[in-house]
Short mmCIF file of C-alpha atoms in Angstrom, two decimals:
data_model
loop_
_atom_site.label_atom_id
_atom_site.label_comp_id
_atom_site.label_asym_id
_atom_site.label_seq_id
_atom_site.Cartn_x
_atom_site.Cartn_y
_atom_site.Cartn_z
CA UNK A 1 51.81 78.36 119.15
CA UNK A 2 49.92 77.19 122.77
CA UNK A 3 52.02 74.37 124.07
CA UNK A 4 48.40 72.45 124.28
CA UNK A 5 48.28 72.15 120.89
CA UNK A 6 52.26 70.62 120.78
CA UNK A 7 51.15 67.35 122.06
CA UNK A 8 51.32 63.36 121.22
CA UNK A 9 48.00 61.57 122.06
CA UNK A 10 47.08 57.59 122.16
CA UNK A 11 44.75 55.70 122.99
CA UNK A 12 42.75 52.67 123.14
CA UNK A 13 39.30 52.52 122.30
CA UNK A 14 37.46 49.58 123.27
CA UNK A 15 35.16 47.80 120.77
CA UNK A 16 31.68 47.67 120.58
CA UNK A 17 30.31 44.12 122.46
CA UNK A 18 28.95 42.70 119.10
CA UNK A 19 32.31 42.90 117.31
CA UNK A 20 34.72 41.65 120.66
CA UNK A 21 34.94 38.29 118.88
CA UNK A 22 36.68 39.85 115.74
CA UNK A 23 38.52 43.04 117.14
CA UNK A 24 40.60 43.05 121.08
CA UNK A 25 40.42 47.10 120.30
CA UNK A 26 41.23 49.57 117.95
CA UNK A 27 44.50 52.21 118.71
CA UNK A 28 45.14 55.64 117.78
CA UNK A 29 47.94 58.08 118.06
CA UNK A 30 48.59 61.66 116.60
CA UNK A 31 51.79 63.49 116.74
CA UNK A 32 51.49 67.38 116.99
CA UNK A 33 54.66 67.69 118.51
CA UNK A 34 57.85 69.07 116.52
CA UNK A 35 59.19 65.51 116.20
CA UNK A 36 58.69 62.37 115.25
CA UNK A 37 58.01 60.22 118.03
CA UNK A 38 59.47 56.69 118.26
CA UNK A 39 57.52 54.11 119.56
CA UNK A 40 57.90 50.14 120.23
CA UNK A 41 55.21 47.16 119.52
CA UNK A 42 55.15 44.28 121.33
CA UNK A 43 54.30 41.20 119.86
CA UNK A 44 51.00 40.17 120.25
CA UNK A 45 50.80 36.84 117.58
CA UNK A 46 47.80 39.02 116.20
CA UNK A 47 47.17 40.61 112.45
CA UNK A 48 46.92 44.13 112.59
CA UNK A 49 45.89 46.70 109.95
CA UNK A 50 47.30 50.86 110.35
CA UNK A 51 45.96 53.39 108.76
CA UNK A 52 47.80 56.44 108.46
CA UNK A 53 47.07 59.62 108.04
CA UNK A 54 49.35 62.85 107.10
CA UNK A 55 52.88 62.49 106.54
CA UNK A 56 53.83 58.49 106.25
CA UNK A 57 54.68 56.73 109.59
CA UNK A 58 57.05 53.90 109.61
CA UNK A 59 58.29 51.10 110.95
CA UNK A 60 61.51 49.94 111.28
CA UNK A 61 62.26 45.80 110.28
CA UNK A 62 64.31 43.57 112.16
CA UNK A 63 66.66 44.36 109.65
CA UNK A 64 67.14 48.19 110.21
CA UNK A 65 64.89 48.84 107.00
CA UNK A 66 62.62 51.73 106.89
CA UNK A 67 59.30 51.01 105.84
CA UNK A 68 56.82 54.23 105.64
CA UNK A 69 52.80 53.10 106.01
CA UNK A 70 51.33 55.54 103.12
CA UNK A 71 47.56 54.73 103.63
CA UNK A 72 47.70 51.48 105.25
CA UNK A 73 49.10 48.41 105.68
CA UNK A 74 48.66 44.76 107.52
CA UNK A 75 51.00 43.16 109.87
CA UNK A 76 51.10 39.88 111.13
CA UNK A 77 51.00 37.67 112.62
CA UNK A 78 53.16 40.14 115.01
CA UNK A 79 56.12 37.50 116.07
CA UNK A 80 58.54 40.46 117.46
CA UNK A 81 58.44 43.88 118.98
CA UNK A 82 59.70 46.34 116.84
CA UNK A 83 60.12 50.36 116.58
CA UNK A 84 57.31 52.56 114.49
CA UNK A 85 57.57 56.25 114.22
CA UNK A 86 54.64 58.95 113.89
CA UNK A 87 55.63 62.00 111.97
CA UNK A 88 55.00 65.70 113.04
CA UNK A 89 51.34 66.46 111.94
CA UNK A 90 50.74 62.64 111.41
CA UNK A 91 48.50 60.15 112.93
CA UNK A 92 47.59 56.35 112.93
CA UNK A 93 44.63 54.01 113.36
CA UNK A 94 44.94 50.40 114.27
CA UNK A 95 42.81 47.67 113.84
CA UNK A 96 43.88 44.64 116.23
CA UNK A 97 42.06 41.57 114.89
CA UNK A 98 41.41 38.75 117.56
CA UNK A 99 42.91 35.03 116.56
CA UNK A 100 41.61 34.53 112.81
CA UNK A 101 39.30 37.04 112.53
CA UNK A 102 41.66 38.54 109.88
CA UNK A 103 41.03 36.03 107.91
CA UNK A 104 37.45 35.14 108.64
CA UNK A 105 36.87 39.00 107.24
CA UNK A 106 39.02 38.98 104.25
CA UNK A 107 38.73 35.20 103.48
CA UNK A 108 42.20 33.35 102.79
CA UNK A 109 44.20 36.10 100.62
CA UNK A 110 47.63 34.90 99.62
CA UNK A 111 49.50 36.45 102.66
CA UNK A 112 52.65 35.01 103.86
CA UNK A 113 55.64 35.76 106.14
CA UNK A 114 56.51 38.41 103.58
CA UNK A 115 54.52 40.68 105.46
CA UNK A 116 54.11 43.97 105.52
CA UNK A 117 52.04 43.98 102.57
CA UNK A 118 49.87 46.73 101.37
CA UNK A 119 46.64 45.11 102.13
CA UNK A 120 45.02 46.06 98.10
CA UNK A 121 47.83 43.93 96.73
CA UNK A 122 46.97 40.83 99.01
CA UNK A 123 43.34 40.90 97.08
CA UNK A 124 43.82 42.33 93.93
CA UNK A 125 41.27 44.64 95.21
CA UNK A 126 41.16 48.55 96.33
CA UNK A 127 39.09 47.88 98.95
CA UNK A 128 41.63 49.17 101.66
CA UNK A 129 42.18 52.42 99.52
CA UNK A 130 38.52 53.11 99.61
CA UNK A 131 38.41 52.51 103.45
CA UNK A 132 41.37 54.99 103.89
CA UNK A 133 39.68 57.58 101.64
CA UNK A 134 36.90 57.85 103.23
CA UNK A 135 38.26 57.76 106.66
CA UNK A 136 40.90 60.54 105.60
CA UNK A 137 37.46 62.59 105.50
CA UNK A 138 36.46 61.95 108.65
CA UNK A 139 37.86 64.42 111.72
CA UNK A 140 36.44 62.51 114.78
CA UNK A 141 38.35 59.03 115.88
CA UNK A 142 36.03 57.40 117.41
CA UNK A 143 33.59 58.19 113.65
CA UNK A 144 36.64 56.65 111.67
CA UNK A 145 36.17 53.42 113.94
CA UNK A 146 32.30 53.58 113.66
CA UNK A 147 33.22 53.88 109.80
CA UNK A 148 35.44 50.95 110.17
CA UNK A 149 32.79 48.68 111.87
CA UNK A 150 30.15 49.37 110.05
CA UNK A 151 32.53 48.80 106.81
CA UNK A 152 33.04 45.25 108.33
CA UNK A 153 29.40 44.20 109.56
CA UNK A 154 27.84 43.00 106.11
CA UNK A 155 31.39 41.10 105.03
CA UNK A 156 32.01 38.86 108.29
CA UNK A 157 32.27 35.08 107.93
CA UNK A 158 31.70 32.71 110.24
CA UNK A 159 34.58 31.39 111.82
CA UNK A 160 36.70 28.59 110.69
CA UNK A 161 36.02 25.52 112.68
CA UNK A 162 38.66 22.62 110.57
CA UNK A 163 41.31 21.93 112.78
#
């Protein structure tokens, strides 16, 4: 196999100027090395929501647990850095929400420190499943986040202003 094609890529992608209130960026990685690659996240006191695509990445809890991401999940807020692996022939897509934009989106679903949750059981909706379906059909990152966006635009609240 060309060694090009044995590669991990990541990246940033910056967010359109509209949406810089709601997302810092978005992240994506893809593993088409032989291994898994083992990563660490920082805390950042944000929500985030992965997608993942191909075999299940995972995270690893402050207790040593294995948790695999099968089509997403949200985290947050993120209090501690932690590990998360990308499978061979896997890849992720992060959505870093800014301050309570999270919230704002989804209104105030019953989330809790118990998190990771699957994001469909916070709102007794599929919502999340359909976003991951149809981004699963989509080949071209910086599409799925245009996807993703234009998901978001019709839903957004405006933000909360009790103290």
């Amino acid at each position: 196999m060309d060694s090009d094609k044995l590669k991990y890529d990541d990246h940033r992608i910056p967010v359109p100027q509209e949406f810089e209130a709601i997302f810092s960026h978005f992240y994506f990685a893809e593993n088409k090395t032989k291994t898994t690659i083992t990563k660490t996240l920082l805390p950042s006191f944000q929500t985030i929501m992965v997608f993942s695509f191909g075999p299940a990445a995972f995270l690893i809890s402050k207790q040593k647990k294995k948790i695999e991401i099968g089509k997403c999940i949200v985290l947050g807020p993120i209090k501690s850095a932690f590990e998360y692996g990308i499978p061979q022939n896997s890849s992720i897509l992060v959505a870093n929400f800014k301050d309570d934009s999270f919230y704002r989106f989804f209104g105030k679903a019953v989330l809790s420190n118990d998190l990771p949750i699957h994001p469909d059981e916070a709102l007794n909706e599929t919502c999340f499943t359909y976003i991951w379906t149809q981004l699963n059909c989509i080949n071209c990152v910086q599409e799925k986040v245009a996807y993703i966006i234009n998901f978001c635009r019709p839903y957004l609240n405006s933000e909360n202003v009790t103290s």
